[in-house]
XYZ file of C-alpha atoms in Angstrom:
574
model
C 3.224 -42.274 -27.762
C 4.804 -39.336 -26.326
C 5.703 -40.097 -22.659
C 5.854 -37.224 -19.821
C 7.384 -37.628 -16.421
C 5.343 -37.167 -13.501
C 6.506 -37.246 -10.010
C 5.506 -40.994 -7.664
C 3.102 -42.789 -9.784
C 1.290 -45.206 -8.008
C 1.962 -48.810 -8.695
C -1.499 -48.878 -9.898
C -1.285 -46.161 -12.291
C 2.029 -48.191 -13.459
C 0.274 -50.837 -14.461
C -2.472 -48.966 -16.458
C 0.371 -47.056 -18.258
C 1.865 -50.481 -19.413
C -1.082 -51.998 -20.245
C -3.259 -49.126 -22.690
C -1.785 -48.434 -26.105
C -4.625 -45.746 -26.526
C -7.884 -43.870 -25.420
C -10.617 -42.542 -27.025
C -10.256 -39.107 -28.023
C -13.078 -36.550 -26.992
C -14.136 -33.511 -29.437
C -12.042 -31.063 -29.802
C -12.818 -27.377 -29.798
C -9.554 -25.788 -31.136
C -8.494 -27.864 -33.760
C -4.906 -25.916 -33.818
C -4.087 -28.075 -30.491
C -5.012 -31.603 -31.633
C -2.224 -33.915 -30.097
C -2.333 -37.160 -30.858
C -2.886 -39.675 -27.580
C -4.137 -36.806 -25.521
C -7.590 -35.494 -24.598
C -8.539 -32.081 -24.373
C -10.955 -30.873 -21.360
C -12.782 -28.308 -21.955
C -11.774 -25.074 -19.745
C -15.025 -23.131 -18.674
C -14.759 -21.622 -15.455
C -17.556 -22.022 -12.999
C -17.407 -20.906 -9.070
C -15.707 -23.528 -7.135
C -18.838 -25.582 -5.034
C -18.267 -27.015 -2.017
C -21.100 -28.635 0.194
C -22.315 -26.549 3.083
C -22.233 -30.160 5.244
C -18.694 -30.153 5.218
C -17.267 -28.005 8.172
C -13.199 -28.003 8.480
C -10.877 -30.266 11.036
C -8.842 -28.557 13.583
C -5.759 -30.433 14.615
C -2.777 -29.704 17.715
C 0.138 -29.917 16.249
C 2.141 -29.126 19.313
C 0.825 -27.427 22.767
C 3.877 -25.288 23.408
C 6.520 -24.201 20.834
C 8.308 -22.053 23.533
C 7.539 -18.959 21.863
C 3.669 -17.241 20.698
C 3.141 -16.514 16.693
C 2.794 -12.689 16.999
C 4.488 -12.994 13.493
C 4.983 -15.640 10.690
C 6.178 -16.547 7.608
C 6.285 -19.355 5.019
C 9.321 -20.153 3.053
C 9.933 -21.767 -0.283
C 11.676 -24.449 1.476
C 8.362 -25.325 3.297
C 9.534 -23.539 6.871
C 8.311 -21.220 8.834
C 9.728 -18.521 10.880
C 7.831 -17.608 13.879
C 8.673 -15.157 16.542
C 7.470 -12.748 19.448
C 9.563 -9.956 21.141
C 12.195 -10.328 23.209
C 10.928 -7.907 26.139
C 8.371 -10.200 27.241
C 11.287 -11.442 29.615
C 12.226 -15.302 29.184
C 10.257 -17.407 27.337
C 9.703 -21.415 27.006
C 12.438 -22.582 24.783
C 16.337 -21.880 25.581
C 18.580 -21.058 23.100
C 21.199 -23.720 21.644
C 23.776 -23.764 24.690
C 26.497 -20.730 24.368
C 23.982 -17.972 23.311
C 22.514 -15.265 24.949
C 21.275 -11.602 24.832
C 22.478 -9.341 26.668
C 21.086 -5.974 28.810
C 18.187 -5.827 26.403
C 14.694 -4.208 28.425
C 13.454 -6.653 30.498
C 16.838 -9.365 31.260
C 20.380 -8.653 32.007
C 21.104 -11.931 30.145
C 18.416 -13.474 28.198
C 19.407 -17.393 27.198
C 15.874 -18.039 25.883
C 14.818 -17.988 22.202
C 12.140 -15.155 21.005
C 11.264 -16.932 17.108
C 11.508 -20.519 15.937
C 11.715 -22.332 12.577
C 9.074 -24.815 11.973
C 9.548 -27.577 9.426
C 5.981 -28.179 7.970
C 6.564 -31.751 6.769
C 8.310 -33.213 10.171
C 6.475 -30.939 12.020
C 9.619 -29.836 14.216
C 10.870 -26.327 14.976
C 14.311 -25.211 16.515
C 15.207 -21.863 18.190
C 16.287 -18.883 16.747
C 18.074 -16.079 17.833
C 16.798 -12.241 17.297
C 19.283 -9.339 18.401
C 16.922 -6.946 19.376
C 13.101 -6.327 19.811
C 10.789 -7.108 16.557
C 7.648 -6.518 18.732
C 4.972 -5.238 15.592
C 7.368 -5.100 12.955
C 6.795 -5.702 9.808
C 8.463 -7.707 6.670
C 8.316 -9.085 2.837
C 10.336 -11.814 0.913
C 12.355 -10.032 -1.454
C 12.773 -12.168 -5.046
C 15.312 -14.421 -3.995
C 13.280 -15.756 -1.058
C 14.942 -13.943 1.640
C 12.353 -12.592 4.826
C 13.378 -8.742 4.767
C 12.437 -8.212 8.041
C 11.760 -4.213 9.566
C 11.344 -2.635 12.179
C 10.043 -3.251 15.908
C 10.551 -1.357 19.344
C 12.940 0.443 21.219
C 16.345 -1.067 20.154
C 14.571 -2.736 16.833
C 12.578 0.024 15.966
C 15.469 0.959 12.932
C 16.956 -1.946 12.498
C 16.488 -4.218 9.242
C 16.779 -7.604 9.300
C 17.208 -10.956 6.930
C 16.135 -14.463 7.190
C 17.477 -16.796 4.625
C 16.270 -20.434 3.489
C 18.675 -23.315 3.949
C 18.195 -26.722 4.335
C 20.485 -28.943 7.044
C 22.074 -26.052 8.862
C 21.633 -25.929 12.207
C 23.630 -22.536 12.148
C 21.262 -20.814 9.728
C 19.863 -17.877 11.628
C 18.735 -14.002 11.442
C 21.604 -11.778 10.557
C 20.803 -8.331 11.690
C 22.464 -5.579 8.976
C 24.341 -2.793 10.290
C 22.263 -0.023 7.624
C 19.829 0.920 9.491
C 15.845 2.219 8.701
C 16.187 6.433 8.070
C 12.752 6.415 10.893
C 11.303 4.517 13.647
C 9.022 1.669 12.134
C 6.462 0.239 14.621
C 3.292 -1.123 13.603
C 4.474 -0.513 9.890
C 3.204 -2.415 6.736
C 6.153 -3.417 3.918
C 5.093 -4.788 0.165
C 7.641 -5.852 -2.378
C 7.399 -3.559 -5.589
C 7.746 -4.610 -9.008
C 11.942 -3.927 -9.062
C 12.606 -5.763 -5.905
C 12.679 -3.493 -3.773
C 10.458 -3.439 -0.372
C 8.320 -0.017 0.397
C 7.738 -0.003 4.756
C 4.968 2.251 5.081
C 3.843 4.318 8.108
C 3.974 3.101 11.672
C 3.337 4.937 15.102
C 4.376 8.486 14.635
C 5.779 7.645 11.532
C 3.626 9.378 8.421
C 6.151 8.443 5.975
C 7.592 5.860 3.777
C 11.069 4.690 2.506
C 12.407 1.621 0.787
C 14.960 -1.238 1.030
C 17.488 -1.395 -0.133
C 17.551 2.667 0.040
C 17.122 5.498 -2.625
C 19.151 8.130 -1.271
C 18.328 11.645 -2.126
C 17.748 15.160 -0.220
C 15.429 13.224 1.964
C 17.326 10.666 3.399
C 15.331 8.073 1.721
C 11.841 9.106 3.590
C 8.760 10.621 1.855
C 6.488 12.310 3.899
C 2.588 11.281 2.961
C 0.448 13.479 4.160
C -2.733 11.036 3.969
C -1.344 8.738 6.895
C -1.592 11.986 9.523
C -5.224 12.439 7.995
C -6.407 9.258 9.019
C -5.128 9.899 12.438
C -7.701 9.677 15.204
C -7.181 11.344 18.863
C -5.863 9.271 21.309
C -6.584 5.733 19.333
C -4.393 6.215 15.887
C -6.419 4.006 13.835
C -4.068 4.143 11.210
C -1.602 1.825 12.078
C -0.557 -1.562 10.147
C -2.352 0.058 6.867
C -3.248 -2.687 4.125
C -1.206 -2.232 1.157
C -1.349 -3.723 -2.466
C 0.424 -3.270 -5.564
C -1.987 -2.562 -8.376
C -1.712 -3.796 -12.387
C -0.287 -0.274 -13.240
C 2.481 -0.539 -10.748
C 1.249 1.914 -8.469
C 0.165 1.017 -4.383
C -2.888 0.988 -3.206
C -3.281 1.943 0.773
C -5.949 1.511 2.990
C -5.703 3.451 6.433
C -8.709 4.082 9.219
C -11.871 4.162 6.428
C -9.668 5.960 3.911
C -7.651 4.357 0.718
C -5.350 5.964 -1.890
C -4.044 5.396 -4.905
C -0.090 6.342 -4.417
C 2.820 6.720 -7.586
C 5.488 5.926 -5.500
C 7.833 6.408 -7.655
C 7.072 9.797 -8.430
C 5.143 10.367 -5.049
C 2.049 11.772 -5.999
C -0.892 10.432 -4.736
C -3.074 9.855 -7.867
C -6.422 8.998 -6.548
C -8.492 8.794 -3.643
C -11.239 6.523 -2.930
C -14.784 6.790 -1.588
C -14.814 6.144 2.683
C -15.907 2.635 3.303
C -19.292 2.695 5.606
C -19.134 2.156 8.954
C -16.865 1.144 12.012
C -12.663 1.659 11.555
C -10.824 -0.741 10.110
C -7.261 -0.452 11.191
C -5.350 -0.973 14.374
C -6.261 -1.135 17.200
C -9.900 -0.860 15.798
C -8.532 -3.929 13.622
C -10.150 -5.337 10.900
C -8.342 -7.266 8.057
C -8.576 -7.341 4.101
C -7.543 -9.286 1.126
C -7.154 -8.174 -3.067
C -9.842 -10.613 -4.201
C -8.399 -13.107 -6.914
C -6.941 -11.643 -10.357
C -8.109 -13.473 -12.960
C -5.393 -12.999 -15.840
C -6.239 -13.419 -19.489
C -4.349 -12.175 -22.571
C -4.361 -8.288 -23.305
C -6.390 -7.807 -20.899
C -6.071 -5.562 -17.691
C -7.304 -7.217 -14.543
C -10.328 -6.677 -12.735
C -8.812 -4.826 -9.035
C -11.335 -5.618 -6.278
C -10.507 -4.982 -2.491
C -12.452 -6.819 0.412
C -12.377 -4.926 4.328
C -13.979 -7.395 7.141
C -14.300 -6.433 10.841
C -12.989 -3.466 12.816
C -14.196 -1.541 15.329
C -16.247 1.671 16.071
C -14.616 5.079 17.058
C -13.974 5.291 20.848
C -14.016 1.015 21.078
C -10.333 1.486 21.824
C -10.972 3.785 24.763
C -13.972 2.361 26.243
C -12.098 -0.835 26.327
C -9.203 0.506 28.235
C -12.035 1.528 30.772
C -13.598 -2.077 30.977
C -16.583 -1.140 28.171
C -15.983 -3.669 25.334
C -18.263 -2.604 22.004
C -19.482 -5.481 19.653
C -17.169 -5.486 17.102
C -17.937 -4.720 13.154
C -19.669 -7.891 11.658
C -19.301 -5.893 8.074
C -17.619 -6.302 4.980
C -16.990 -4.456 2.310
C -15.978 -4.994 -1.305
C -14.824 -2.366 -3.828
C -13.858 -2.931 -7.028
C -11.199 -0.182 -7.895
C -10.599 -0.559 -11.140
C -13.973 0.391 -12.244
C -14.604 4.531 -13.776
C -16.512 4.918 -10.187
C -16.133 2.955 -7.448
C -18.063 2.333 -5.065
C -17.966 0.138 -1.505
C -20.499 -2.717 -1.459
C -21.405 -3.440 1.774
C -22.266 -7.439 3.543
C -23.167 -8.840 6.679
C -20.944 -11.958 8.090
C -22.517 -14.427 10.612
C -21.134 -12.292 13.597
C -19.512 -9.627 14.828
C -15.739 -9.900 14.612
C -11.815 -7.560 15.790
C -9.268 -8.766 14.975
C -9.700 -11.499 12.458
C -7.505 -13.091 9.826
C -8.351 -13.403 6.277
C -6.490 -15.647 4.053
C -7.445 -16.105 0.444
C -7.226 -19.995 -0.013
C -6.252 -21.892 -3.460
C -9.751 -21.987 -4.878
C -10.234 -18.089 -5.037
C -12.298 -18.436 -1.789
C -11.452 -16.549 1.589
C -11.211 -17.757 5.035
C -11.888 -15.994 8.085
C -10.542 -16.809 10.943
C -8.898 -15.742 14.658
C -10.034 -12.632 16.679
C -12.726 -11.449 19.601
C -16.677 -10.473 19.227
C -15.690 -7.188 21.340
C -13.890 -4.616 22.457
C -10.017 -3.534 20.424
C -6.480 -4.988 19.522
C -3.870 -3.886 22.746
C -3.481 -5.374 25.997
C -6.698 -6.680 27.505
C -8.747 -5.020 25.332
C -11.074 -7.653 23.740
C -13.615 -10.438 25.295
C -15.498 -13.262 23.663
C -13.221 -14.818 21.725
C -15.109 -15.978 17.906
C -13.845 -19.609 17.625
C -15.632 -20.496 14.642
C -13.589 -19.662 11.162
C -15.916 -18.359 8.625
C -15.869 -19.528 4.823
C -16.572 -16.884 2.491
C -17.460 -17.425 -1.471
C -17.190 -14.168 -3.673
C -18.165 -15.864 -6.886
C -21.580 -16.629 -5.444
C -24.202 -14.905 -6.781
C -26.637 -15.218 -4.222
C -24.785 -13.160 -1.192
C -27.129 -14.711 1.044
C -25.098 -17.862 0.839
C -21.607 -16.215 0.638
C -20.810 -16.945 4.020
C -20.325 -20.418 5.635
C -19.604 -21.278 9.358
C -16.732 -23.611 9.952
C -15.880 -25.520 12.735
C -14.561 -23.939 15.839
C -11.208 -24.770 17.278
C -11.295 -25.017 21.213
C -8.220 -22.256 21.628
C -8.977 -18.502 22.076
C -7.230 -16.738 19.084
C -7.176 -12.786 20.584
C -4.231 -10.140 20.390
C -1.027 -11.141 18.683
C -2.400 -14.342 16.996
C -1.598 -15.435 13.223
C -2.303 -17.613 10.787
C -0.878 -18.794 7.304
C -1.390 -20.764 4.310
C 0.645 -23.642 3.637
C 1.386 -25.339 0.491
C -0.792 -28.658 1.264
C -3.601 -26.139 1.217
C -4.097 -26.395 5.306
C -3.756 -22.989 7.276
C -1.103 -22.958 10.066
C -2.656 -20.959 13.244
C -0.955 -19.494 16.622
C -0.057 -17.283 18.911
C -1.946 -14.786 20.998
C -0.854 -12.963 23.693
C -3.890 -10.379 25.973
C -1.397 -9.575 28.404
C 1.908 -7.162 27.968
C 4.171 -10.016 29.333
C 3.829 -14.378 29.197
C 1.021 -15.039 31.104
C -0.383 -18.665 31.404
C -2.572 -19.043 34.856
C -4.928 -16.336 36.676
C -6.225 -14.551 33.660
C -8.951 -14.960 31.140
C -7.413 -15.400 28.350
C -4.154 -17.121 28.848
C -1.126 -16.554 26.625
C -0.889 -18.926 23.837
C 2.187 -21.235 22.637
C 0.139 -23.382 21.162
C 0.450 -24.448 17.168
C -2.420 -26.081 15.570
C -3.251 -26.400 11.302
C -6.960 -26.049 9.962
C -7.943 -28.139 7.203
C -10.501 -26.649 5.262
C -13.775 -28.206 3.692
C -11.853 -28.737 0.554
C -9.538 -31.355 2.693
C -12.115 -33.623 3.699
C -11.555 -37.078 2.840
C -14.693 -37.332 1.192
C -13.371 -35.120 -1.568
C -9.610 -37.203 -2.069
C -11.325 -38.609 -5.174
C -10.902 -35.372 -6.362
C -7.832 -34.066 -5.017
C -4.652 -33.602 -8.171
C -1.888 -35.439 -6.809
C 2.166 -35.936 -8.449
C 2.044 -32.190 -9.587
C 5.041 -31.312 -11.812
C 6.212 -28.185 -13.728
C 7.921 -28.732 -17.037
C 9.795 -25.837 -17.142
C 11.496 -26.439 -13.345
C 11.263 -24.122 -11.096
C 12.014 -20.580 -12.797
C 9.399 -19.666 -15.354
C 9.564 -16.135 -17.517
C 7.100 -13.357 -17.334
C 4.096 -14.722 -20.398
C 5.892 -17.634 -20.478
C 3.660 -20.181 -21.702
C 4.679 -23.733 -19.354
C 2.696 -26.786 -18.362
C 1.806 -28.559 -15.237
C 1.136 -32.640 -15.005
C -0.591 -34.378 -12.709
C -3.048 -37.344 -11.531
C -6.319 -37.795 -10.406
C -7.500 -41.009 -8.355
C -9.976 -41.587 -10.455
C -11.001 -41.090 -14.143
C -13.307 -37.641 -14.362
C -14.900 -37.379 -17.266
C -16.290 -33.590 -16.755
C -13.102 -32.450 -15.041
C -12.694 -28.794 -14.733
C -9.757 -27.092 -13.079
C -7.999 -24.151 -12.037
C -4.705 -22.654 -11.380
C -3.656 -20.636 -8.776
C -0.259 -19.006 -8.069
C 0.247 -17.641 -4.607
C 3.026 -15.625 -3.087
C 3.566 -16.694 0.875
C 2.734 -13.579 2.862
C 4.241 -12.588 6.394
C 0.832 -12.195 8.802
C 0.957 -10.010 11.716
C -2.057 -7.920 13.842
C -4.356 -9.624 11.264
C -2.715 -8.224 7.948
C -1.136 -10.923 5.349
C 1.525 -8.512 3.687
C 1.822 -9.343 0.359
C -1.097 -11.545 -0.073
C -2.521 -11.854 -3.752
C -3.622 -14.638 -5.561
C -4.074 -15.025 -9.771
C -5.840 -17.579 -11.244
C -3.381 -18.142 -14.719
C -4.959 -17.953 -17.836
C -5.302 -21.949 -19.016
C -4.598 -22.263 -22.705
C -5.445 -25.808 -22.999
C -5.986 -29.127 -21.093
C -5.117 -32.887 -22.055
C -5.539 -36.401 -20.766
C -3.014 -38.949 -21.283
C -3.706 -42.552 -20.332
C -6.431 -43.045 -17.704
C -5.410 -40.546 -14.877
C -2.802 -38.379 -16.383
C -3.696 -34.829 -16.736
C -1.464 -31.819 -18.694
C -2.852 -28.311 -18.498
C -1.219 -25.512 -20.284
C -1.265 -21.801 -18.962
C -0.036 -18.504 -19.803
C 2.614 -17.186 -16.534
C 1.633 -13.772 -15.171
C 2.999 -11.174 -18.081
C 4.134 -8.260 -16.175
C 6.539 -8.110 -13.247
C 3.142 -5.559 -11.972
C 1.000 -8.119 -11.883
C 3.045 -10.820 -10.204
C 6.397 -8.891 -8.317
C 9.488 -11.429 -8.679
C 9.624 -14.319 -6.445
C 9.145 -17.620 -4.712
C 4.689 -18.430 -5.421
C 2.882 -21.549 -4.453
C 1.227 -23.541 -7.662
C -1.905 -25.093 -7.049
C -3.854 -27.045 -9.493
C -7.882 -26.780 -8.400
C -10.247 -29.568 -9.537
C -13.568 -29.248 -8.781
C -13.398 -27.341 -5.877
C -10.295 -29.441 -4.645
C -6.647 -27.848 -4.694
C -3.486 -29.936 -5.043
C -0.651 -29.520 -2.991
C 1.594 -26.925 -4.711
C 4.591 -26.585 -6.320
C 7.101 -23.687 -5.780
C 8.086 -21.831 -8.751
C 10.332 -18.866 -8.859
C 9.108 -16.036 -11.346
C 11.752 -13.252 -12.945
């Protein structure tokens, strides 16, 4: 019998190991993969159901981390790297004793720490130090795992900077690189391209784009494109953090305002543009959010391309707000599936109204909503109402009127300069907001926020841990090959004799102003899937085949049974 080594077995599932010689063997449908001792489960794919009775758990992790989540982002060593700006003037957590900034905006000498790293599984953090301002920058891993980190305000609005993962040094901090941007990135969006390289696209003033490291030319490195000064607006920009995604062909896809392109970057052309979406503005400060809807991968075939928009504002919400008139913000959505001869946006309703929000596509292929106000605009006291209740929305359902789900509502307002991640148990990791252009926690309505807290969704409710895959392993290690074919073993509690799964490889994004840059998730083409003994489970998928499809880096694995992701494993694609 051949044996296969899975990570922690319970003593239970010891004993039943020792004690069967064999099981029963089910039909098989390809007869090319019979193995002897092993089961195979058949791989049909149906929508992942979860009962509409089951509502989320919010949990505090800690009240005060010293600093508010304007920005994070998950690393492959399971930390996080948080941080503000540093012109907010001190904030709640000093730096380790013998550093300090110096004659930056606000301070003469500034001893107090502007980001943190949080360690997910001991559920510490420690302070970092940042050189100068990252207020509304931007950033992307590159493939090695390192936070490429761009842009920000006054002294930071150049400057590029790197985060790298280590484990046990207390000395590991940013390193700020002397090569500086070629323009001014603030409120920027950056996406890591198939090569490596990042792209930083647009920010205020800035109707350009460039890449790191830099392609020198005539230009400098920058290339003007002339579609981010169309989809400027008077007075309120509405163009600012555009949503960006790399597309199956290579090319980028940009969203700005209610306008989206199709952009060559390499040859910088703009290749196609796409119809308006309907309705209110979608980018900052009339914020909305979006996601690239799962890619479902399967061999010689392209990928269906589908976009989804939620929230925003209306022209003018940004002004009237300023003036103490706060509009009901957008409670639409669109979807547009852009790979299609002629596409064309299909419009939804969500439960309410909503600027502002976060959406995070979650292991299971569904998307969570999350964060934001019911009116009014992204900027300093510009929104009311804050919508505490995430929303849980299902795009494989076929009956829209039961896409949507309410969740339960946390009990902390979530406005201006909040954010929110997946982790790799599957929870999502939620902070920050800060109304107000400096730290303040008494005498206003919405107090400033250095608060942490994790959302488990439905799928985490202990009513489905019969379900949940547990002692996930990769065969292959950690580094798998572009259509590289590799298996993953795991457990279930229980036996399941109509078990059907999924598997889901996520890159972590970094989430700012309600954008997760880089965000995509592919559900990997399964070849096959086999039982062995009782509760051990093989499947067998196909990686990603192009570098396109699946840029090089540091994803999270998750096996989904039923509805029911594991917690992932990291794997490292090149």
């Amino acid at each position: 019998m051949e044996l296969i080594k899975i990570q922690s077995f319970s003593f239970l599932f010891t004993i039943l190991i020792l004690s069967s010689s064999s099981l029963p063997h089910r039909h098989r449908h390809n007869r090319r993969h019979h193995r002897r001792n092993s089961q195979l489960i058949p791989t049909i794919f149906h929508p992942p159901f979860i009962p509409s009775n089951v509502n989320g758990e919010w949990v505090l992790l800690h009240e005060s981390i010293g600093v508010s989540a304007m920005h994070m982002q998950l690393l492959y060593n399971n930390k996080v790297i948080i941080f503000d700006r540093t012109d907010f003037g001190a904030s709640n957590l000093s730096l380790p004793q013998g550093k300090c900034r110096f004659d930056d905006e606000v301070l003469d000498v500034d001893c107090s720490a502007h980001s943190v790293l949080y360690d997910i599984l001991s559920n510490t953090y420690r302070p970092l130090m940042v050189q100068t301002d990252v207020w509304c920058s931007s950033g992307a891993l590159n493939s090695d795992g390192t936070l490429i980190q761009t842009g920000g305000y006054h002294t930071g609005d150049r400057k590029i900077r790197l985060f790298s993962p280590c484990d046990g040094d207390v000395d590991c901090d940013w390193t700020e690189l002397p090569q500086n941007l070629t323009v001014q990135r603030w409120y920027a969006s950056d996406h890591i391209l198939p090569d490596g390289r990042v792209i930083i696209v647009g920010g205020r003033k800035a109707f350009s784009y460039e890449f790191f490291p830099k392609t020198m030319d005539e230009n400098g490195g920058v290339f003007q494109l002339p579609f981010l000064v169309e989809t400027t607006d008077p007075i309120e920009e509405n163009n600012l953090y555009p949503f960006l995604y790399i597309l199956p062909n290579g090319n980028l896809y940009i969203f700005s305002n209610q306008r989206s392109i199709e952009l060559d970057y390499v040859n910088h052309n703009v290749l196609r543009e796409f119809p308006m979406i309907p309705g209110e503005k979608r980018s900052y400060p009339a914020t909305g959010s979006s996601v690239m809807l799962p890619l479902r991968l399967l061999q010689g075939q392209e990928p269906v391309v589908e976009v989804m928009i939620c929230g925003g504002a209306w022209g003018g919400a940004y002004v009237k707000a300023l003036e103490g008139e706060f509009w009901r913000g957008s409670s639409s959505c669109g979807r547009m599936r852009i790979t299609d001869p002629d596409p064309k946006w299909v419009m939804e309703e969500m439960p309410s109204g909503r600027v502002m929000p976060d959406m995070l596509l979650l292991p299971t292929g569904n998307v969570l909503i999350l964060n934001g106000a019911a009116n009014g605009a992204a900027g300093w006291e510009n929104a009311i109402d804050p919508v505490l209740n995430p929303v849980l929305y299902r795009p494989d359902e076929p009956d829209p009127r039961r896409r949507f789900t309410v969740l339960n509502p946390t009990k902390i307002a979530r406005m201006y300069h909040s954010s929110a991640i997946l982790l790799p148990d599957g929870r999502i990791l939620v902070g920050g907001s800060n109304p107000h252009s400096t730290y303040n926690f008494t005498g206003v309505k919405y107090p400033t926020e250095l608060s942490l807290e994790a959302f488990s969704p439905p799928y985490l409710a202990t009513q489905y841990a019969h379900l949940r895959p547990l002692n996930q392993a990769v065969d292959v290690g950690q580094v798998i090959s572009y259509g590289q074919q590799f298996s993953i073993t795991f457990t279930l509690p229980f036996p399941q004799p109509d078990a059907e799964f999924m598997v889901s490889m996520i890159p972590p994004s970094f989430t700012t102003h309600s954008f997760g840059m880089n965000q995509r998730l592919l559900f990997l083409e399964i070849v096959r899937v086999e039982r062995f003994f009782m509760f051990g489970y093989r499947v067998i998928v196909f990686a990603p085949p192009t570098r396109n499809i699946a840029p090089p880096g540091y994803y999270m694995v998750f096996v989904v049974h039923q509805g029911v992701p594991s917690h992932s494993v990291w794997v490292k694609i090149q």
